[in-house]
Tab-separated table of C-alpha atoms in Angstrom:
chain	number	residue	atom	x	y	z
Q	1	UNK	CA	0.234	-0.032	-0.078
Q	2	UNK	CA	1.223	3.775	-0.918
Q	3	UNK	CA	0.575	6.436	1.358
Q	4	UNK	CA	2.208	9.976	1.203
Q	5	UNK	CA	2.980	11.862	4.000
Q	6	UNK	CA	3.019	16.098	4.075
Q	7	UNK	CA	5.004	17.831	6.209
Q	8	UNK	CA	4.168	21.688	6.829
Q	9	UNK	CA	5.808	24.068	9.072
Q	10	UNK	CA	2.988	25.360	12.019
Q	11	UNK	CA	1.186	28.795	10.850
Q	12	UNK	CA	3.255	30.680	13.271
Q	13	UNK	CA	6.850	29.339	12.770
Q	14	UNK	CA	8.722	31.491	10.354
Q	15	UNK	CA	9.689	30.008	6.823
Q	16	UNK	CA	12.573	31.531	5.415
Q	17	UNK	CA	13.033	29.219	2.544
Q	18	UNK	CA	10.005	29.878	1.526
Q	19	UNK	CA	10.516	33.572	2.115
Q	20	UNK	CA	13.142	33.899	-0.533
Q	21	UNK	CA	11.586	31.125	-2.920
Q	22	UNK	CA	9.137	34.374	-2.856
Q	23	UNK	CA	11.163	36.832	-3.464
Q	24	UNK	CA	12.629	34.772	-6.248
Q	25	UNK	CA	9.445	34.698	-7.896
Q	26	UNK	CA	8.706	38.135	-7.462
Q	27	UNK	CA	12.149	39.315	-8.976
Q	28	UNK	CA	10.895	36.914	-12.083
Q	29	UNK	CA	8.314	39.669	-12.270
Q	30	UNK	CA	5.548	37.491	-10.697
Q	31	UNK	CA	3.612	40.091	-8.456
Q	32	UNK	CA	0.511	38.453	-7.585
Q	33	UNK	CA	1.616	36.117	-4.677
Q	34	UNK	CA	0.498	36.320	-1.619
Q	35	UNK	CA	2.679	33.904	0.241
Q	36	UNK	CA	4.572	30.980	-0.270
Q	37	UNK	CA	5.280	28.363	2.512
Q	38	UNK	CA	7.472	25.589	1.864
Q	39	UNK	CA	7.517	21.640	2.928
Q	40	UNK	CA	8.424	18.596	2.718
Q	41	UNK	CA	6.952	15.767	1.206
Q	42	UNK	CA	7.152	12.040	1.427
Q	43	UNK	CA	5.589	9.043	-0.848
Q	44	UNK	CA	5.939	5.759	1.046
Q	45	UNK	CA	4.954	2.106	-0.035
Q	46	UNK	CA	4.592	-0.061	3.145
Q	47	UNK	CA	4.028	-4.142	3.037
Q	48	UNK	CA	0.878	-3.687	4.531
Q	49	UNK	CA	-2.663	-4.133	2.832
Q	50	UNK	CA	-4.739	-2.810	5.620
Q	51	UNK	CA	-5.289	0.493	5.324
Q	52	UNK	CA	-6.384	1.590	8.928
Q	53	UNK	CA	-2.630	-0.651	10.176
Q	54	UNK	CA	-1.041	0.941	7.448
Q	55	UNK	CA	-1.602	4.343	8.237
Q	56	UNK	CA	-0.838	3.796	11.651
Q	57	UNK	CA	2.676	2.503	11.176
Q	58	UNK	CA	3.358	5.369	8.976
Q	59	UNK	CA	2.154	7.726	12.006
Q	60	UNK	CA	4.654	6.218	13.970
Q	61	UNK	CA	7.235	6.855	11.353
Q	62	UNK	CA	6.238	10.393	11.245
Q	63	UNK	CA	6.502	11.003	15.370
Q	64	UNK	CA	9.825	8.952	15.490
Q	65	UNK	CA	11.496	10.432	12.578
Q	66	UNK	CA	10.240	12.521	9.902
Q	67	UNK	CA	8.270	15.416	11.662
Q	68	UNK	CA	9.276	17.395	13.921
Q	69	UNK	CA	6.634	17.999	16.241
Q	70	UNK	CA	7.634	21.527	18.010
Q	71	UNK	CA	7.000	23.034	14.846
Q	72	UNK	CA	5.589	21.285	12.066
Q	73	UNK	CA	2.194	19.624	11.411
Q	74	UNK	CA	1.268	16.383	8.539
Q	75	UNK	CA	-0.803	15.322	6.957
Q	76	UNK	CA	-1.394	11.228	5.839
Q	77	UNK	CA	-3.196	10.474	2.796
Q	78	UNK	CA	-3.908	6.970	0.706
Q	79	UNK	CA	-2.381	7.257	-2.884
J	1	UNK	CA	-7.124	31.692	-3.561
J	2	UNK	CA	-4.855	28.531	-2.200
J	3	UNK	CA	-2.828	25.629	-4.324
J	4	UNK	CA	-0.447	23.146	-3.676
J	5	UNK	CA	1.958	22.017	-5.246
J	6	UNK	CA	3.744	18.794	-4.944
J	7	UNK	CA	7.142	18.546	-6.697
J	8	UNK	CA	8.810	14.574	-6.703
J	9	UNK	CA	11.438	12.807	-8.605
J	10	UNK	CA	10.679	11.157	-11.998
J	11	UNK	CA	10.226	7.433	-11.249
J	12	UNK	CA	13.963	6.700	-12.655
J	13	UNK	CA	15.899	8.727	-10.589
J	14	UNK	CA	17.759	7.794	-7.812
J	15	UNK	CA	16.872	8.906	-4.289
J	16	UNK	CA	19.548	9.091	-1.955
J	17	UNK	CA	18.013	11.327	0.198
J	18	UNK	CA	15.046	8.567	0.361
J	19	UNK	CA	17.319	5.502	0.764
J	20	UNK	CA	18.884	7.554	4.150
J	21	UNK	CA	15.338	7.732	5.794
J	22	UNK	CA	14.544	4.503	4.306
J	23	UNK	CA	17.799	2.956	6.185
J	24	UNK	CA	17.363	4.757	9.353
J	25	UNK	CA	13.923	4.069	9.947
J	26	UNK	CA	14.458	0.494	8.949
J	27	UNK	CA	17.209	0.678	12.072
J	28	UNK	CA	14.214	2.042	14.266
J	29	UNK	CA	12.579	-1.523	13.925
J	30	UNK	CA	10.072	-0.928	10.880
J	31	UNK	CA	11.275	-3.625	8.455
J	32	UNK	CA	7.723	-3.942	6.649
J	33	UNK	CA	8.643	-0.631	4.272
J	34	UNK	CA	9.060	-1.592	0.559
J	35	UNK	CA	10.227	2.114	-0.268
J	36	UNK	CA	10.563	6.002	0.444
J	37	UNK	CA	10.788	8.668	-1.714
J	38	UNK	CA	11.067	12.732	-0.812
J	39	UNK	CA	9.699	15.499	-2.329
J	40	UNK	CA	9.429	18.733	-2.293
J	41	UNK	CA	5.663	20.781	-0.884
J	42	UNK	CA	4.908	24.175	-1.431
J	43	UNK	CA	1.597	26.154	-0.241
J	44	UNK	CA	1.372	29.079	-2.703
J	45	UNK	CA	-1.615	31.366	-1.880
J	46	UNK	CA	-1.861	34.141	-4.989
J	47	UNK	CA	-4.062	37.071	-5.769
J	48	UNK	CA	-6.308	35.259	-8.303
J	49	UNK	CA	-10.082	34.523	-7.851
J	50	UNK	CA	-10.275	32.345	-11.122
J	51	UNK	CA	-9.454	28.757	-10.916
J	52	UNK	CA	-7.666	28.281	-14.571
J	53	UNK	CA	-5.602	31.145	-14.421
J	54	UNK	CA	-4.332	30.951	-10.629
J	55	UNK	CA	-3.414	27.216	-11.893
J	56	UNK	CA	-1.781	28.775	-15.474
J	57	UNK	CA	0.480	31.144	-13.190
J	58	UNK	CA	1.831	28.617	-10.670
J	59	UNK	CA	2.186	26.220	-13.644
J	60	UNK	CA	4.611	28.602	-14.786
J	61	UNK	CA	6.290	29.285	-11.936
J	62	UNK	CA	6.633	25.990	-11.615
J	63	UNK	CA	8.540	25.556	-14.984
J	64	UNK	CA	10.863	28.635	-14.288
J	65	UNK	CA	11.688	27.892	-10.808
J	66	UNK	CA	10.270	25.478	-8.862
J	67	UNK	CA	10.794	22.430	-10.610
J	68	UNK	CA	13.915	21.003	-11.962
J	69	UNK	CA	12.095	19.275	-15.458
J	70	UNK	CA	15.039	16.787	-16.375
J	71	UNK	CA	14.609	14.921	-13.364
J	72	UNK	CA	11.390	16.509	-11.409
J	73	UNK	CA	7.290	15.565	-11.731
J	74	UNK	CA	5.018	17.983	-10.218
J	75	UNK	CA	1.324	18.105	-9.917
J	76	UNK	CA	-0.622	21.294	-8.529
J	77	UNK	CA	-4.042	20.777	-6.612
J	78	UNK	CA	-6.524	22.969	-4.989
J	79	UNK	CA	-6.329	23.711	-1.383
């Protein structure tokens, strides 16, 4: 089963990387932008056919390694 | 309007970063993993209420800056 994990910075955390992308796009002439925030994305292929169990395992991976829970949020989706 | 861009490596491109994550998770005792591939994620807030126009503009941003079209694929979604 394939699942995706999307990791984003929490709303109140500064995102300097996103700011740089925003400035660069403005310099390229794209002025209609309000904000850009950058995150991480994982595609995880797991040996588990039961969706609930698969999500639970991926959730554990997020908490143990993939996500910094202090400053980041995450979302697990089925692919 | 808020759109998200998900950037992933093309199927045949090696992903050493994903490999490291996979190995680390295996070392943490998670052996049911088949593969992990890492990508990038952007949340873009754009001053444009028309969805088709907004997607077109974000598509331009992807082609100009956010995506390396030689080795990466991308997907634009409405948030």
